Coordinates of C-alpha atoms and ligand atoms in Angstrom, one line a residue:
M155 CA 19.6 -2.9 26.1
K156 CA 17.6 -2.9 22.9
H157 CA 17.4 -6.3 21.1
T158 CA 18.6 -6.8 17.5
K159 CA 16.7 -8.8 14.9
V160 CA 18.1 -12.2 14.1
K161 CA 18.4 -11.3 10.4
D162 CA 20.6 -8.3 11.3
L163 CA 22.7 -10.4 13.7
L164 CA 23.3 -12.9 11.0
N165 CA 24.3 -10.2 8.5
S166 CA 26.5 -8.5 11.0
T167 CA 29.9 -7.3 9.9
T168 CA 31.6 -7.1 13.3
T169 CA 31.8 -9.7 16.1
L170 CA 32.6 -9.9 19.8
Q171 CA 30.1 -7.2 20.7
E172 CA 27.4 -7.8 23.3
V173 CA 24.0 -8.4 21.7
N174 CA 20.5 -9.1 22.8
A175 CA 18.2 -11.4 20.8
K176 CA 14.6 -12.2 21.5
G177 CA 12.5 -14.9 19.8
W178 CA 10.9 -18.3 20.0
V179 CA 12.8 -21.5 20.6
R180 CA 12.7 -23.9 17.7
T181 CA 14.8 -26.6 19.2
F182 CA 17.1 -27.2 22.1
R183 CA 19.8 -29.8 21.7
N184 CA 22.3 -31.4 24.2
N185 CA 21.2 -29.0 26.9
Q186 CA 23.4 -26.5 25.2
F187 CA 22.3 -25.4 21.7
I188 CA 19.2 -23.3 21.2
A189 CA 18.0 -22.6 17.7
L190 CA 16.3 -19.3 18.1
N191 CA 13.9 -17.7 15.5
D192 CA 12.2 -14.3 15.6
G193 CA 10.5 -14.4 12.2
S194 CA 12.8 -11.8 10.6
T195 CA 14.4 -14.5 8.5
I196 CA 14.0 -18.2 7.8
N197 CA 17.4 -18.7 9.5
N198 CA 17.7 -19.3 13.2
I199 CA 20.5 -18.0 15.3
Q200 CA 22.3 -20.6 17.4
C201 CA 22.5 -19.6 21.1
V202 CA 25.1 -21.6 23.1
V203 CA 24.1 -21.9 26.7
D204 CA 26.7 -22.4 29.4
F205 CA 24.7 -25.2 31.0
E206 CA 27.1 -25.8 33.8
N207 CA 26.4 -22.3 35.2
T208 CA 22.7 -22.3 34.3
P209 CA 20.2 -23.6 36.9
D210 CA 18.4 -26.8 35.9
E211 CA 15.1 -25.1 36.5
T212 CA 15.9 -22.7 33.7
L213 CA 17.3 -25.3 31.3
K214 CA 14.0 -27.3 31.7
R215 CA 12.0 -24.3 30.5
I216 CA 13.9 -23.9 27.2
T217 CA 11.3 -25.8 25.2
T218 CA 10.1 -25.6 21.6
G219 CA 7.8 -22.6 21.3
A220 CA 9.0 -20.8 24.4
A221 CA 9.7 -17.1 24.1
I222 CA 13.1 -16.1 25.4
S223 CA 15.6 -13.2 25.6
V224 CA 19.3 -13.9 25.5
I225 CA 22.2 -11.5 26.1
G226 CA 25.6 -12.6 25.1
T227 CA 28.6 -12.2 22.8
L228 CA 28.2 -12.6 19.0
I229 CA 31.0 -14.8 17.9
E230 CA 32.0 -16.7 14.7
S231 CA 30.6 -20.1 14.9
K232 CA 32.7 -23.2 14.8
G233 CA 29.8 -25.4 14.0
A234 CA 28.7 -26.1 10.5
G235 CA 25.6 -24.4 9.1
Q236 CA 25.9 -21.0 10.5
K237 CA 28.4 -18.1 10.4
Y238 CA 27.7 -16.6 13.8
E239 CA 26.3 -17.7 17.1
I240 CA 25.6 -16.1 20.5
Q241 CA 27.6 -17.2 23.5
V242 CA 24.9 -16.7 26.1
N243 CA 25.7 -14.8 29.3
K244 CA 22.2 -14.1 30.4
L245 CA 19.0 -16.0 29.5
E246 CA 15.5 -15.0 30.5
I247 CA 12.4 -17.0 29.8
L248 CA 9.7 -14.6 28.7
G249 CA 6.9 -17.0 28.1
D250 CA 6.9 -20.8 28.8
S251 CA 5.6 -23.3 26.2
D252 CA 4.5 -26.6 27.7
A253 CA 6.4 -29.3 25.7
E254 CA 3.6 -31.8 26.2
K255 CA 1.0 -29.4 24.9
F256 CA 2.5 -27.2 22.2
P257 CA 1.1 -28.7 19.0
I258 CA 3.9 -27.7 16.6
Q259 CA 6.7 -30.1 17.4
P260 CA 9.3 -30.3 14.7
K261 CA 9.9 -34.0 15.4
N262 CA 6.4 -35.0 14.5
K263 CA 6.5 -33.4 11.0
P264 CA 2.9 -32.1 11.3
S265 CA 0.9 -32.6 8.1
L266 CA -0.5 -29.6 6.1
D267 CA -4.0 -30.6 7.2
F268 CA -3.0 -30.5 10.8
L269 CA -1.3 -27.2 10.4
R270 CA -4.5 -25.7 8.7
E271 CA -6.4 -26.6 11.8
N272 CA -3.8 -24.7 13.8
A273 CA -3.5 -21.8 11.5
H274 CA -2.8 -19.5 14.4
L275 CA 0.4 -21.5 15.2
R276 CA 1.4 -22.8 11.8
V277 CA 3.2 -19.5 11.1
R278 CA 5.7 -20.6 13.7
T279 CA 7.0 -23.2 11.3
N280 CA 9.8 -22.5 8.7
M281 CA 7.4 -23.2 5.9
F282 CA 4.6 -20.8 6.9
G283 CA 7.1 -18.1 8.0
A284 CA 8.6 -18.3 4.5
I285 CA 5.3 -18.3 2.7
M286 CA 4.0 -15.3 4.7
R287 CA 7.1 -13.3 4.2
V288 CA 7.0 -13.9 0.5
R289 CA 3.3 -12.9 0.4
S290 CA 4.2 -9.7 2.2
V291 CA 7.0 -8.9 -0.3
L292 CA 4.7 -9.7 -3.2
S293 CA 2.1 -7.2 -1.9
F294 CA 4.7 -4.5 -1.7
A295 CA 5.9 -5.4 -5.2
V296 CA 2.3 -4.9 -6.5
H297 CA 2.1 -1.4 -5.1
N298 CA 5.6 -0.6 -6.2
Y299 CA 4.9 -1.6 -9.8
F300 CA 1.8 0.5 -10.2
Q301 CA 3.0 3.4 -8.1
Q302 CA 6.2 3.7 -10.2
K303 CA 4.0 3.8 -13.3
G304 CA 1.8 6.5 -11.9
F305 CA -1.3 4.4 -11.3
V306 CA -3.7 5.7 -8.6
Y307 CA -4.6 3.2 -5.8
V308 CA -8.4 3.2 -5.4
N309 CA -10.3 1.6 -2.6
T310 CA -13.5 0.3 -4.0
P311 CA -16.3 -0.6 -1.6
I312 CA -16.6 -3.9 0.1
I313 CA -20.3 -3.6 0.5
T314 CA -22.1 -3.0 -2.8
G315 CA -25.5 -3.4 -4.4
S316 CA -24.1 -4.7 -7.7
D317 CA -23.1 -8.1 -9.0
A318 CA -20.1 -7.2 -11.2
E319 CA -19.6 -10.6 -12.6
G320 CA -23.3 -11.5 -13.0
A321 CA -22.6 -14.9 -11.6
G322 CA -24.8 -14.5 -8.6
E323 CA -22.2 -15.9 -6.2
M324 CA -22.6 -13.3 -3.5
F325 CA -22.7 -13.2 0.2
K326 CA -25.7 -11.1 1.3
V327 CA -25.1 -8.2 3.7
T328 CA -28.2 -7.4 5.9
A329 CA -29.2 -6.2 9.3
L330 CA -32.7 -7.6 9.0
P331 CA -33.8 -10.2 11.5
F332 CA -34.2 -13.8 10.4
D333 CA -37.4 -14.2 12.2
N334 CA -40.1 -11.7 11.6
T335 CA -38.4 -10.5 8.4
P336 CA -40.3 -7.6 7.0
R337 CA -42.1 -8.5 3.8
T338 CA -43.7 -6.6 1.0
E339 CA -47.3 -7.3 0.0
D340 CA -46.2 -10.0 -2.5
G341 CA -44.3 -11.8 0.2
K342 CA -40.7 -10.9 -0.8
V343 CA -38.2 -9.6 1.7
N344 CA -38.7 -5.9 2.1
Y345 CA -35.2 -4.5 1.8
K346 CA -36.6 -1.0 2.1
E347 CA -36.5 -1.7 5.8
D348 CA -32.9 -2.9 5.8
F349 CA -29.9 -0.9 6.9
F350 CA -29.1 0.4 3.4
E351 CA -32.7 0.4 2.3
K352 CA -31.8 -1.9 -0.6
E353 CA -30.4 -5.3 -1.2
T354 CA -26.6 -5.4 -0.7
N355 CA -23.8 -8.0 -0.8
L356 CA -20.0 -8.4 -0.3
T357 CA -18.2 -7.4 -3.5
V358 CA -17.2 -10.0 -6.0
S359 CA -15.0 -7.5 -7.8
G360 CA -14.2 -3.8 -7.6
Q361 CA -14.1 -3.5 -11.4
L362 CA -17.2 -1.5 -12.1
E363 CA -16.4 1.2 -9.5
G364 CA -12.8 1.0 -10.7
E365 CA -13.8 1.8 -14.3
T366 CA -15.5 5.0 -13.2
Y367 CA -12.2 6.1 -11.6
A368 CA -10.1 5.1 -14.6
M369 CA -12.4 7.3 -16.7
A370 CA -11.2 10.3 -14.7
L371 CA -7.7 9.4 -13.3
G372 CA -6.5 7.5 -16.4
Q373 CA -4.8 4.6 -14.7
I374 CA -6.0 3.1 -11.5
Y375 CA -5.6 -0.2 -9.5
T376 CA -7.4 -1.7 -6.6
F377 CA -6.0 -4.3 -4.2
G378 CA -8.4 -5.6 -1.7
P379 CA -10.5 -8.4 -0.4
T380 CA -13.1 -10.0 -2.6
F381 CA -15.8 -12.5 -1.8
R382 CA -17.4 -15.3 -3.7
A383 CA -20.0 -17.7 -2.4
E384 CA -19.3 -20.3 -5.1
N385 CA -19.4 -23.7 -3.6
S386 CA -16.1 -24.8 -5.2
N387 CA -14.2 -26.9 -2.7
T388 CA -11.0 -27.0 -4.7
S389 CA -7.4 -26.2 -4.0
R390 CA -7.7 -23.0 -6.1
H391 CA -10.8 -21.4 -4.7
L392 CA -11.3 -19.3 -1.6
A393 CA -14.5 -17.6 -0.4
E394 CA -12.4 -14.6 0.7
F395 CA -9.5 -13.8 -1.5
W396 CA -7.5 -10.7 -2.5
M397 CA -7.7 -9.3 -6.0
I398 CA -5.6 -6.7 -7.8
E399 CA -7.6 -4.9 -10.5
P400 CA -5.9 -2.4 -12.7
E401 CA -8.0 -0.4 -15.2
V402 CA -6.6 1.9 -17.8
A403 CA -8.3 4.5 -20.0
F404 CA -7.5 4.3 -23.7
N405 CA -5.9 0.8 -23.4
N406 CA -7.2 -1.9 -25.8
L407 CA -6.9 -5.7 -25.4
D408 CA -3.3 -5.9 -26.7
D409 CA -2.2 -3.1 -24.3
N410 CA -4.0 -5.0 -21.5
M411 CA -2.1 -8.2 -22.3
D412 CA 1.2 -6.3 -22.4
L413 CA 0.4 -4.7 -19.0
A414 CA -0.5 -8.0 -17.4
E415 CA 2.5 -9.8 -18.6
D416 CA 4.9 -7.0 -17.6
F417 CA 3.3 -6.7 -14.2
I418 CA 3.5 -10.5 -13.4
Q419 CA 7.1 -10.6 -14.5
Y420 CA 8.0 -7.6 -12.4
V421 CA 6.5 -9.0 -9.2
I422 CA 8.0 -12.4 -9.7
K423 CA 11.4 -10.8 -10.3
Y424 CA 10.9 -8.7 -7.2
A425 CA 10.3 -11.8 -5.1
L426 CA 13.3 -13.6 -6.6
D427 CA 15.5 -10.6 -5.7
N428 CA 14.2 -10.0 -2.2
C429 CA 13.2 -13.5 -0.9
Q430 CA 16.2 -15.6 -1.8
D431 CA 16.4 -17.5 1.5
D432 CA 12.7 -18.2 1.7
L433 CA 12.4 -19.3 -1.9
K434 CA 15.4 -21.6 -1.6
F435 CA 13.8 -23.2 1.4
L436 CA 10.4 -23.5 -0.4
E437 CA 12.2 -25.0 -3.4
G438 CA 13.6 -27.7 -1.0
R439 CA 10.2 -28.3 0.5
L440 CA 8.6 -28.8 -2.9
L441 CA 11.4 -31.3 -4.0
D442 CA 10.7 -33.2 -0.7
E443 CA 7.0 -33.3 -1.2
E444 CA 7.4 -34.5 -4.8
K445 CA 9.6 -37.4 -3.8
S446 CA 6.4 -39.2 -2.7
K447 CA 4.8 -38.7 -6.1
P448 CA 5.1 -40.9 -9.2
Q449 CA 7.7 -39.5 -11.6
A450 CA 5.0 -38.5 -14.2
E451 CA 3.4 -36.1 -11.7
R452 CA 6.5 -34.4 -10.6
S453 CA 7.3 -30.9 -11.9
E454 CA 9.8 -30.7 -14.7
M455 CA 11.5 -27.7 -13.1
A456 CA 12.5 -26.9 -9.6
L457 CA 10.9 -23.8 -8.1
L458 CA 13.5 -21.2 -8.9
E459 CA 14.1 -22.5 -12.4
K460 CA 10.3 -22.3 -13.0
L461 CA 10.1 -18.7 -11.7
N462 CA 13.1 -17.7 -13.9
F463 CA 11.5 -19.4 -16.9
V464 CA 8.4 -17.2 -16.5
L465 CA 10.6 -14.1 -16.5
E466 CA 12.7 -15.1 -19.5
N467 CA 9.9 -16.3 -21.8
N468 CA 7.0 -14.4 -23.4
F469 CA 3.6 -15.7 -22.6
K470 CA 2.0 -17.5 -25.5
R471 CA -1.0 -15.6 -26.9
V472 CA -3.6 -17.9 -28.4
S473 CA -7.2 -17.2 -29.5
Y474 CA -10.1 -19.2 -28.0
T475 CA -10.8 -20.6 -31.5
E476 CA -7.2 -21.8 -31.9
A477 CA -7.4 -23.3 -28.4
I478 CA -10.6 -25.2 -29.2
D479 CA -8.9 -26.7 -32.3
I480 CA -5.9 -27.8 -30.3
L481 CA -8.1 -29.3 -27.6
R482 CA -10.4 -31.1 -30.0
D483 CA -7.4 -32.8 -31.6
S484 CA -5.7 -33.6 -28.3
T485 CA -5.0 -37.2 -27.2
P486 CA -7.0 -36.9 -23.9
N487 CA -10.0 -35.6 -25.9
K488 CA -9.9 -38.3 -28.5
K489 CA -9.3 -41.0 -25.8
K490 CA -12.1 -39.5 -23.8
K491 CA -9.8 -38.8 -20.8
F492 CA -11.2 -35.4 -20.2
Q493 CA -14.2 -35.3 -18.0
Y494 CA -15.8 -32.7 -20.3
I495 CA -15.2 -33.7 -23.9
I496 CA -14.6 -30.8 -26.3
N497 CA -16.9 -31.2 -29.3
E498 CA -17.7 -27.8 -30.6
W499 CA -16.8 -24.2 -30.6
G500 CA -18.6 -22.4 -27.8
A501 CA -17.8 -24.9 -25.1
D502 CA -16.6 -23.3 -21.8
L503 CA -13.1 -24.4 -20.9
Q504 CA -12.7 -26.4 -17.7
S505 CA -9.6 -26.4 -15.6
E506 CA -8.6 -29.7 -17.1
H507 CA -8.5 -28.1 -20.5
E508 CA -6.6 -25.0 -19.3
R509 CA -4.1 -27.2 -17.7
Y510 CA -3.6 -29.4 -20.7
L511 CA -2.9 -26.3 -22.9
V512 CA -0.4 -24.8 -20.4
E513 CA 1.3 -27.9 -19.0
K514 CA 1.2 -30.4 -21.9
H515 CA 0.8 -28.4 -25.1
F516 CA 2.5 -25.0 -24.8
K517 CA 4.5 -25.7 -21.6
C518 CA 4.6 -22.0 -20.8
P519 CA 2.1 -19.3 -19.5
V520 CA -0.6 -18.8 -22.0
I521 CA -2.9 -15.9 -22.7
L522 CA -6.2 -17.0 -24.2
F523 CA -8.3 -14.3 -25.8
D524 CA -11.4 -13.6 -27.9
Y525 CA -13.8 -15.9 -26.1
P526 CA -17.4 -16.6 -27.1
A527 CA -19.6 -13.7 -25.9
N528 CA -22.1 -15.9 -24.2
I529 CA -19.7 -17.5 -21.7
K530 CA -18.3 -14.2 -20.5
A531 CA -19.5 -11.2 -18.5
F532 CA -21.8 -8.5 -19.8
Y533 CA -19.2 -5.6 -19.8
M534 CA -16.7 -7.2 -22.3
R535 CA -16.3 -5.5 -25.7
L536 CA -18.0 -7.3 -28.6
N537 CA -15.5 -7.9 -31.4
D538 CA -16.2 -6.2 -34.7
N539 CA -16.4 -8.6 -37.6
T540 CA -17.6 -11.7 -35.8
E541 CA -19.8 -14.2 -37.6
P542 CA -23.5 -14.2 -36.4
G543 CA -23.8 -17.1 -34.0
R544 CA -20.1 -17.0 -33.3
E545 CA -19.9 -13.6 -31.6
T546 CA -16.7 -13.2 -29.5
V547 CA -15.7 -10.6 -26.9
R548 CA -12.3 -9.0 -26.3
A549 CA -11.7 -11.1 -23.2
M550 CA -8.4 -12.6 -22.0
D551 CA -7.5 -15.2 -19.4
I552 CA -3.9 -15.9 -18.3
L553 CA -3.3 -19.5 -17.6
F554 CA -0.3 -20.6 -15.5
P555 CA 1.3 -24.1 -15.1
G556 CA 0.1 -25.8 -12.0
I557 CA -2.4 -23.1 -11.3
G558 CA -4.8 -22.7 -14.3
E559 CA -6.4 -19.3 -14.5
I560 CA -4.5 -16.6 -12.7
V561 CA -5.8 -13.5 -14.5
G562 CA -9.2 -12.7 -16.1
G563 CA -9.7 -9.4 -17.9
S564 CA -11.0 -7.7 -21.0
E565 CA -11.3 -4.6 -23.1
R566 CA -14.6 -3.1 -22.0
E567 CA -17.7 -2.4 -24.1
E568 CA -17.4 1.4 -24.4
R569 CA -20.4 1.8 -26.8
Y570 CA -23.5 2.8 -24.9
D571 CA -26.0 1.2 -27.3
V572 CA -24.2 -2.1 -27.5
L573 CA -23.8 -2.3 -23.8
I574 CA -27.5 -1.5 -23.2
E575 CA -28.5 -4.2 -25.7
K576 CA -26.3 -6.7 -23.8
M577 CA -27.7 -5.8 -20.5
K578 CA -31.3 -6.1 -21.7
A579 CA -30.5 -9.5 -23.1
L580 CA -29.1 -10.7 -19.8
E581 CA -31.9 -8.9 -17.8
I582 CA -29.4 -6.8 -15.9
D583 CA -31.2 -3.9 -14.1
E584 CA -30.3 -0.7 -16.0
E585 CA -31.6 1.5 -13.2
E586 CA -29.4 -0.2 -10.6
L587 CA -26.3 0.3 -12.9
S588 CA -27.2 3.7 -14.1
W589 CA -24.1 5.2 -12.4
Y590 CA -21.9 2.7 -14.4
L591 CA -23.7 3.6 -17.6
D592 CA -22.7 7.2 -17.0
T593 CA -19.1 6.3 -17.9
R594 CA -20.5 5.5 -21.4
R595 CA -22.9 8.5 -21.5
F596 CA -20.3 11.1 -20.7
G597 CA -16.9 11.0 -22.4
S598 CA -16.8 7.3 -23.1
A599 CA -13.6 5.9 -24.5
T600 CA -11.8 2.6 -25.1
H601 CA -10.5 1.1 -21.8
A602 CA -9.4 -2.2 -20.4
G603 CA -8.4 -3.9 -17.3
F604 CA -7.9 -7.3 -15.5
G605 CA -8.1 -9.0 -12.2
L606 CA -5.2 -11.0 -10.8
G607 CA -6.1 -13.4 -7.9
F608 CA -3.4 -12.6 -5.4
E609 CA -3.4 -16.0 -3.7
R610 CA -3.0 -17.8 -7.0
L611 CA 0.1 -15.7 -7.6
V612 CA 1.4 -16.5 -4.1
L613 CA 0.7 -20.2 -4.8
F614 CA 2.8 -20.0 -8.0
V615 CA 5.7 -18.2 -6.4
T616 CA 5.9 -20.3 -3.3
G617 CA 5.3 -23.7 -5.1
M618 CA 2.6 -24.5 -2.6
T619 CA -0.3 -26.6 -4.0
N620 CA -3.3 -25.7 -1.9
I621 CA -4.6 -22.1 -1.8
R622 CA -5.5 -22.6 1.9
D623 CA -1.8 -22.6 2.6
V624 CA -1.0 -19.1 1.2
I625 CA -3.5 -16.9 3.1
P626 CA -3.2 -16.6 6.9
F627 CA -6.7 -17.6 7.8
P628 CA -8.5 -19.3 4.8
R629 CA -12.3 -19.0 4.3
T630 CA -13.7 -22.0 2.4
P631 CA -17.0 -23.8 2.4
G632 CA -17.5 -25.1 5.9
N633 CA -14.6 -23.3 7.3
A634 CA -14.4 -19.8 8.9
E635 CA -12.3 -20.6 12.0
F636 CA -10.3 -17.9 13.7
Ligands
4AD883 O1 -11.9 -13.9 -13.7 P1 -12.5 -13.1 -12.6 O2 -13.9 -13.6 -12.1 O3 -12.6 -11.6 -13.2 C1 -13.1 -10.6 -12.5 O4 -13.5 -10.5 -11.4 C2 -13.0 -9.3 -13.3 N1 -13.9 -8.3 -12.7 C3 -11.5 -8.8 -13.3 C4 -11.3 -7.5 -14.0 O5 -11.4 -7.6 -15.3 N2 -11.1 -6.4 -13.4 O6 -11.5 -13.1 -11.4 C5 -10.2 -12.6 -11.6 C6 -9.2 -13.5 -10.9 C7 -9.2 -15.0 -11.5 O7 -8.4 -15.1 -12.6 C8 -8.5 -15.7 -10.3 O8 -7.1 -15.6 -10.3 C9 -9.1 -14.9 -9.1 O9 -9.5 -13.7 -9.6 N3 -10.2 -15.6 -8.5 C10 -10.1 -16.4 -7.3 N4 -9.1 -16.6 -6.5 C11 -9.3 -17.4 -5.4 N5 -10.5 -17.9 -5.1 C12 -11.6 -17.6 -5.9 N6 -12.8 -18.1 -5.6 C13 -11.4 -16.8 -7.1 N7 -12.2 -16.4 -8.1 C14 -11.5 -15.7 -8.9
MG884 MG1 -12.3 -15.6 -14.8

């Protein structure tokens, strides 16, 4: 007999048929009621054991975490909380789980910290099952969105010689030995003797390669792992995260904002439509977590309300210059409550400022654009008509409540001469990026794109607060377990 997924059993339209279910025991009550979960849904199916006719030996082995197979009759349940249950006729223990040793015991309410240390088992909890199903559905929605619009999915390299963001936060890739490292005459590491015969690193962004493809295929997107060796031990940063980077030929910054907004609203709507049970559960979890917080720190909206709010309201578009004026006049700035006080135009915005704008001032997602040129990457398009000393670039960041920056993007500098000037000023090796400059040498045109940090999106949609809890096996400073 083939087994049926719990999700399908619970959605069944007929009863009284014989069914087989397989899964892991969540709880076993009164020597009679097994809550069985197989990961297909957050909901368990109740399996009622005929304990009088089941050997004690078997009953003892029905413990939290054990894998079992039951064959029985699907009947309407008399108990509250579930529509159907299985009247068990035959029960088989597939894999025991020692009740003394299995770390994930529902009674103990394991902390998120404890669960992180047991990332290989935490997915057996309702919370992590729900998060990872939502994450999966969101990935699918990302592909759906771009494929429906005719974007081409491009796999850009993980190992690369370039530093797309120019921030120098890269993990080196080398096959050279640490002792007896080959050196050049002036004592530097001789990468000519390395595997690739040059210096390489893990990619911080697929954008530069993506641009070359957009300048042939028109509209492309990437969706892949990205690596940053920035030592930010925060609840928003991972050393290995997934990024989605669309790039579109002939789009300007306004088109880019429209695309980003439409895309984010689409994937959130997709999750709302396809993850109802999981999101309802996560909403309850968040309410529970917030009970222990002072009133002022609690969210104003429950999870589903917040997600719907983002769908129903346009993102507020605000220039960097306007944002600086708002921040300079804000109460926390005047009262010196910000760690970094905003005095003048040109200051880089810290997450405290971004969160003030989104959470306190505008109370909705915000797109900040036209940033000072010298705090942004080299490839962003210089605005025409900017005052000398106050040059701005066609950059945009999307800021989300509770998250801060979720998207970074720009219209690209399509003018060869201007780009070369900028690279010279920043001492970026033209030789090394000669292939990138070819997009500007041959058939250059306006184009734009952005990067969305996938885990920050999953954080927002699931209402979780630490980025380590929305990726199966997080990599952060000091942590690469599993
Ligand atoms: O703003 P960033 O650095 O932009 C780029 O990499 C551009 N090349 C994107 C483009 O225009 N194609 O990163 C984009 C987004 C951020 O807004 C953030 O959501 C996410 O990537 N991100 C991180 N997420 C988790 N952990 C980190 N360490 C992250 N760094 C960036
Ligand atoms: Mg950024």
